[in-house]
Amino acid sequence: MTTPARLEVRHLIRSFDRLRVVNDVSFRIEAGEVACLLGPSGCGKSTILRIVAGVDMQDSGSIHVDGRLVCDTQFRIPPERRAIGMMFQDFALFPHLPVSENVAFGLPGGHAAHRDRVAELLDRVRMSRHRDSFPHELSGGEQQRIALARALAPRPRVLLMDEPFSGLDERLRDGIRDDTLSLLKDEGTAVLLVTHEPVEAMRMADQILLMRAGRIVQQGAPYNLYNAPVDRQAAAFFSDINVLTGRVRGALTDTPFGEFLTPGLPDGSEVEIVIRPQHLRIDFDRAGQGPAPTTENGTAALARVVRARYLGRESLVEFATDPGAIGLSATVPGVFLPPAGTPMWLMLRRDRVFVFPRG
């Protein structure tokens, strides 16, 4: 018998004024797993979170926790009885309560019953010395830690997190994300995290649910979504991309970088050949001569530098090809700032190229 998922969403649909903002969404999250709803603003992420939390109602579909029906369109367990916690974007701490009472707020029973749990969580988030402080006396990062401790205090089966790190200084985020992830894993809580930041999803999630216009267009481990995107838009969501276009002739598409295999597409159909800037290979011009073609990198094409900028960890170099003036960008580790107009040869790593039908 298959063990039920900690959280399972089945065929969820929600519309507002005839606009379907959640369109047949289904997914599972296991205990101790972090799943991330990732996508642009307005794609339906927060609506799904509100429905799971119980503060909004779906038009159809069902939600289950540990195999138990939580709600469908006829049956509904109240939000406070779902064993589902919520961590908000603005932390929502009570300003009139000290840290210890904020953390204890959702715990049943008297002070003796929850004193140990509060002490344990404050120790885990390294905030024990602030137990008697008030929220206005804490930094944004410290408030975030208290909000996490409060959300986890009742030991929810599922924790919902809505853009929880967006209000933090960028320099603080990575450390707090890592601390949060460690605590969530130790607690064994299933987590549904909403974000529009691909870096956050890649850093936090065991599985990413990539959304667009109310649908999950691709889901899986971060490595798989990054290295095997379902379409051009999915590839572009995780990083900058270069795009070449061409037409299929006999299962091949000709480009300035040689021919690419495009099987299964009819002759004359347009395709997009996509490669990320870090996978564009650069070589110096040698009196008009470039590198010989290779199986790994294909045929080199001559280009000229349009602009080069140093970004700290890497340099971004923009090119225009000769002929055709195709605009391409490459990133190079460290400092690499060739002058504008410098001729260089570019190659595409064949194992890092994605080919999609244009449309």
XYZ file of C-alpha atoms in Angstrom:
359
model
C 0.000 0.000 0.000
C 1.340 3.416 -0.993
C 2.023 5.789 1.897
C -0.078 8.931 1.472
C 1.720 12.201 0.852
C 1.938 14.711 3.672
C 0.151 17.225 1.385
C -1.653 16.338 -1.818
C -3.493 18.792 -4.055
C -5.759 17.268 -6.704
C -7.089 19.082 -9.783
C -7.457 22.473 -8.121
C -9.391 25.109 -10.082
C -10.169 28.692 -9.019
C -11.646 31.525 -11.078
C -12.317 35.198 -10.393
C -14.758 37.082 -12.661
C -14.525 34.307 -15.271
C -10.716 34.476 -15.269
C -9.264 31.094 -14.326
C -6.283 31.916 -12.106
C -5.652 28.310 -10.980
C -6.171 25.811 -13.761
C -6.210 22.092 -12.906
C -3.230 22.101 -10.524
C -2.122 18.838 -8.898
C 0.974 18.007 -6.833
C 2.262 16.014 -3.842
C 4.677 16.949 -1.054
C 6.210 14.341 1.227
C 7.091 14.793 4.896
C 10.342 16.731 5.258
C 10.211 17.910 1.641
C 10.324 21.534 0.484
C 8.307 22.254 -2.652
C 8.400 25.660 -4.282
C 5.643 27.286 -6.315
C 7.739 29.422 -8.664
C 6.519 31.850 -11.268
C 5.886 35.482 -12.173
C 3.434 37.690 -10.317
C -0.173 36.863 -11.136
C 0.402 33.231 -12.144
C -1.726 31.787 -9.305
C 0.903 30.897 -6.675
C -0.550 32.832 -3.751
C -4.098 31.784 -4.614
C -3.071 28.134 -4.250
C -1.457 28.943 -0.913
C -4.617 30.647 0.361
C -6.784 27.707 -0.688
C -4.505 25.202 1.068
C -4.501 27.425 4.171
C -8.293 27.574 4.122
C -8.733 31.315 3.697
C -10.008 30.926 0.126
C -12.247 28.291 -1.478
C -11.606 26.428 -4.697
C -14.225 25.999 -7.422
C -13.269 22.345 -7.812
C -10.581 19.936 -6.716
C -9.521 18.644 -3.307
C -6.756 18.949 -0.697
C -5.504 16.098 1.491
C -3.118 15.994 4.471
C -1.662 12.563 5.311
C -4.355 10.989 3.149
C -7.177 12.709 5.020
C -9.535 14.951 3.089
C -9.145 18.553 4.250
C -11.504 20.167 1.796
C -13.301 19.817 -1.503
C -16.344 21.710 -2.727
C -18.687 20.000 -0.236
C -16.537 19.271 2.819
C -14.250 21.746 4.556
C -12.168 21.545 7.737
C -11.716 25.025 9.301
C -8.243 26.566 8.869
C -7.371 26.297 12.572
C -7.949 22.520 12.553
C -5.924 21.637 9.445
C -2.509 21.245 11.161
C -1.220 23.686 8.560
C 1.014 26.585 9.596
C 1.528 29.840 7.748
C 4.512 32.167 7.576
C 3.746 35.545 6.033
C 5.826 37.930 3.954
C 5.652 40.666 6.619
C 6.214 38.235 9.568
C 3.006 39.527 11.286
C 4.473 39.504 14.809
C 2.371 40.923 17.630
C 4.025 44.231 18.589
C 2.656 44.227 22.152
C 4.011 40.755 23.016
C 7.618 39.848 23.836
C 9.432 37.280 21.726
C 8.653 34.327 23.999
C 4.918 35.079 23.974
C 4.909 35.587 20.203
C 6.393 32.116 19.751
C 3.978 30.579 22.274
C 0.886 32.290 20.875
C -0.476 29.337 18.891
C 0.319 26.667 21.462
C -2.528 25.053 23.430
C -2.453 24.661 27.201
C -0.845 26.700 29.944
C 2.586 28.176 30.264
C 4.185 25.022 31.691
C 2.977 22.983 28.714
C 4.692 25.133 26.119
C 7.680 26.592 28.006
C 10.054 23.835 26.867
C 8.918 24.059 23.257
C 9.457 27.818 23.181
C 12.902 27.477 24.748
C 13.840 24.736 22.256
C 12.842 26.774 19.211
C 14.432 29.997 20.423
C 17.646 28.065 20.911
C 17.363 26.528 17.427
C 16.966 29.939 15.779
C 19.676 31.433 18.012
C 17.323 33.945 19.625
C 17.282 32.778 23.257
C 18.878 35.987 24.531
C 16.021 37.983 22.957
C 13.184 36.068 24.608
C 12.063 39.161 26.549
C 12.581 41.649 23.699
C 9.737 43.168 21.698
C 9.510 42.939 17.884
C 10.380 46.608 17.323
C 13.689 46.007 19.103
C 14.743 43.335 16.579
C 16.306 43.570 13.140
C 14.479 42.256 10.071
C 16.501 39.043 10.129
C 15.776 38.515 13.815
C 12.056 39.088 13.263
C 12.146 36.498 10.492
C 13.660 33.939 12.861
C 10.960 34.602 15.457
C 8.232 34.298 12.837
C 9.664 30.925 11.804
C 9.819 29.717 15.406
C 6.205 30.793 15.988
C 5.025 29.025 12.816
C 6.756 25.788 13.834
C 5.821 25.864 17.528
C 2.541 23.866 17.179
C 4.386 21.256 15.044
C 2.266 21.733 11.912
C 2.116 18.874 9.441
C 2.477 21.382 6.612
C 4.033 24.857 6.625
C 3.051 27.432 4.010
C 5.580 30.205 3.332
C 4.619 33.223 1.232
C 7.719 35.107 -0.020
C 9.188 34.866 3.518
C 12.616 36.313 2.680
C 11.637 39.142 0.334
C 11.832 41.825 3.023
C 15.377 40.972 4.081
C 18.576 42.674 3.047
C 20.178 40.688 0.238
C 23.341 40.133 2.284
C 21.325 38.414 5.031
C 19.178 36.193 2.853
C 21.501 33.304 2.093
C 22.421 32.656 5.710
C 18.842 32.907 6.944
C 17.585 30.701 4.108
C 20.145 28.040 5.014
C 19.296 28.204 8.725
C 15.589 28.011 7.913
C 16.053 25.017 5.621
C 18.074 23.153 8.276
C 15.394 23.703 10.914
C 12.570 22.685 8.577
C 14.357 19.460 7.664
C 14.961 18.626 11.322
C 11.293 19.181 12.127
C 10.188 16.894 9.270
C 7.608 19.449 8.144
C 6.319 19.436 4.564
C 6.825 22.941 3.190
C 5.066 24.748 0.361
C 7.072 27.879 -0.448
C 5.894 30.627 -2.800
C 8.481 32.774 -4.549
C 9.122 34.561 -7.828
C 12.909 34.315 -7.409
C 14.560 31.378 -9.230
C 17.698 31.597 -7.051
C 15.609 31.166 -3.910
C 13.754 28.206 -5.398
C 16.993 26.540 -6.493
C 18.530 27.066 -3.050
C 15.560 25.926 -0.961
C 13.475 23.413 -2.874
C 13.578 19.648 -3.233
C 11.072 20.058 -6.043
C 10.055 23.121 -8.030
C 6.556 23.623 -9.421
C 7.046 26.128 -12.245
C 3.822 28.015 -12.919
C 2.566 30.102 -15.787
C -0.955 31.505 -16.286
C -2.504 29.326 -13.579
C -0.921 26.046 -14.651
C 2.103 24.022 -13.579
C 4.103 23.875 -16.797
C 6.958 21.798 -15.364
C 7.806 20.210 -12.043
C 10.762 18.310 -10.691
C 14.111 18.682 -8.961
C 15.903 22.030 -9.461
C 18.671 20.315 -11.461
C 16.160 18.868 -13.914
C 14.250 22.098 -14.467
C 17.452 24.033 -15.067
C 19.082 21.485 -17.363
C 16.015 20.144 -19.166
C 13.536 23.051 -19.503
C 10.249 22.227 -21.157
C 10.284 25.307 -23.414
C 12.075 28.585 -24.094
C 10.119 30.457 -21.429
C 11.067 27.884 -18.800
C 14.747 28.181 -19.764
C 14.576 31.988 -19.643
C 12.977 32.020 -16.197
C 16.117 30.613 -14.589
C 18.763 32.672 -16.410
C 19.528 34.903 -19.354
C 19.527 33.040 -22.647
C 20.752 33.436 -26.213
C 18.307 32.480 -28.966
C 19.028 31.568 -32.579
C 16.197 30.909 -35.017
C 16.147 28.761 -38.117
C 14.042 26.516 -40.363
C 14.051 22.762 -40.486
C 15.302 21.056 -43.640
C 15.512 17.276 -43.578
C 15.570 17.071 -39.750
C 18.422 19.609 -39.645
C 18.505 23.359 -38.972
C 21.335 25.438 -40.381
C 22.828 28.297 -38.344
C 26.062 30.345 -38.358
C 27.298 27.721 -35.866
C 26.676 24.785 -38.174
C 23.769 22.381 -38.446
C 21.702 21.190 -35.489
C 19.641 18.042 -35.330
C 15.929 18.864 -35.147
C 14.175 15.517 -35.665
C 10.436 15.083 -35.497
C 9.665 18.530 -36.927
C 8.244 19.045 -40.421
C 10.335 20.729 -43.099
C 9.899 24.486 -43.117
C 8.907 24.765 -39.472
C 10.729 27.367 -37.380
C 12.798 26.395 -34.360
C 14.556 28.253 -31.572
C 18.033 27.140 -30.535
C 18.687 28.294 -26.965
C 21.938 28.448 -25.011
C 22.828 30.183 -21.769
C 25.614 32.827 -21.761
C 27.914 30.733 -19.559
C 27.903 27.947 -22.159
C 28.996 30.123 -25.074
C 32.669 29.394 -25.817
C 35.023 32.224 -26.835
C 38.275 31.978 -28.794
C 40.638 34.641 -30.121
C 40.892 35.570 -33.783
C 44.135 34.539 -35.452
C 44.420 36.643 -38.621
C 40.946 35.649 -39.722
C 41.298 32.054 -38.657
C 39.182 30.442 -35.977
C 39.246 27.079 -34.217
C 38.480 23.923 -36.156
C 35.017 22.360 -35.739
C 34.666 19.818 -32.936
C 31.993 17.360 -31.874
C 31.641 19.106 -28.505
C 31.475 22.726 -29.687
C 30.410 22.511 -33.328
C 31.405 25.147 -35.867
C 32.838 28.503 -34.774
C 31.282 31.766 -35.994
C 33.073 35.096 -36.209
C 31.664 37.918 -34.074
C 32.704 41.331 -32.811
C 32.513 42.688 -29.303
C 29.761 45.247 -28.817
C 30.300 45.866 -25.105
C 32.007 44.243 -22.101
C 31.155 44.824 -18.437
C 32.650 43.546 -15.210
C 29.982 42.264 -12.778
C 32.149 41.188 -9.856
C 32.379 37.420 -10.040
C 32.239 37.391 -13.820
C 32.358 39.535 -16.931
C 29.501 39.915 -19.404
C 30.547 40.311 -23.034
C 28.016 41.195 -25.729
C 28.661 40.244 -29.369
C 27.230 40.750 -32.835
C 27.965 38.041 -35.388
C 29.373 38.619 -38.867
C 27.376 38.379 -41.066
C 23.797 38.717 -39.818
C 24.337 40.853 -36.696
C 22.854 38.244 -34.344
C 23.159 39.538 -30.783
C 24.736 37.094 -28.335
C 26.014 37.385 -24.769
C 28.674 35.368 -22.974
C 29.699 35.319 -19.332
C 33.326 34.679 -18.410
C 34.625 34.077 -14.858
C 36.768 36.905 -13.492
C 37.873 39.957 -15.449
C 37.599 39.759 -19.245
C 37.006 43.133 -20.910
C 37.964 43.087 -24.603
C 37.506 46.469 -26.353
C 34.450 47.080 -28.519
C 35.049 45.949 -32.088
C 37.444 43.137 -31.149
C 36.928 40.142 -33.491
C 36.442 36.843 -31.687
C 35.188 33.360 -32.522
C 32.159 31.937 -30.742
C 31.081 28.309 -30.345
C 28.038 26.697 -28.772
C 28.499 23.765 -26.437
C 26.339 21.164 -28.159
C 25.508 19.350 -24.915
C 24.156 22.589 -23.426
C 21.918 23.629 -26.312
C 18.113 23.383 -26.137
C 16.022 23.161 -29.305
C 12.334 24.123 -29.204
C 9.657 24.621 -31.855
C 9.028 28.324 -32.315
C 5.613 29.429 -31.279
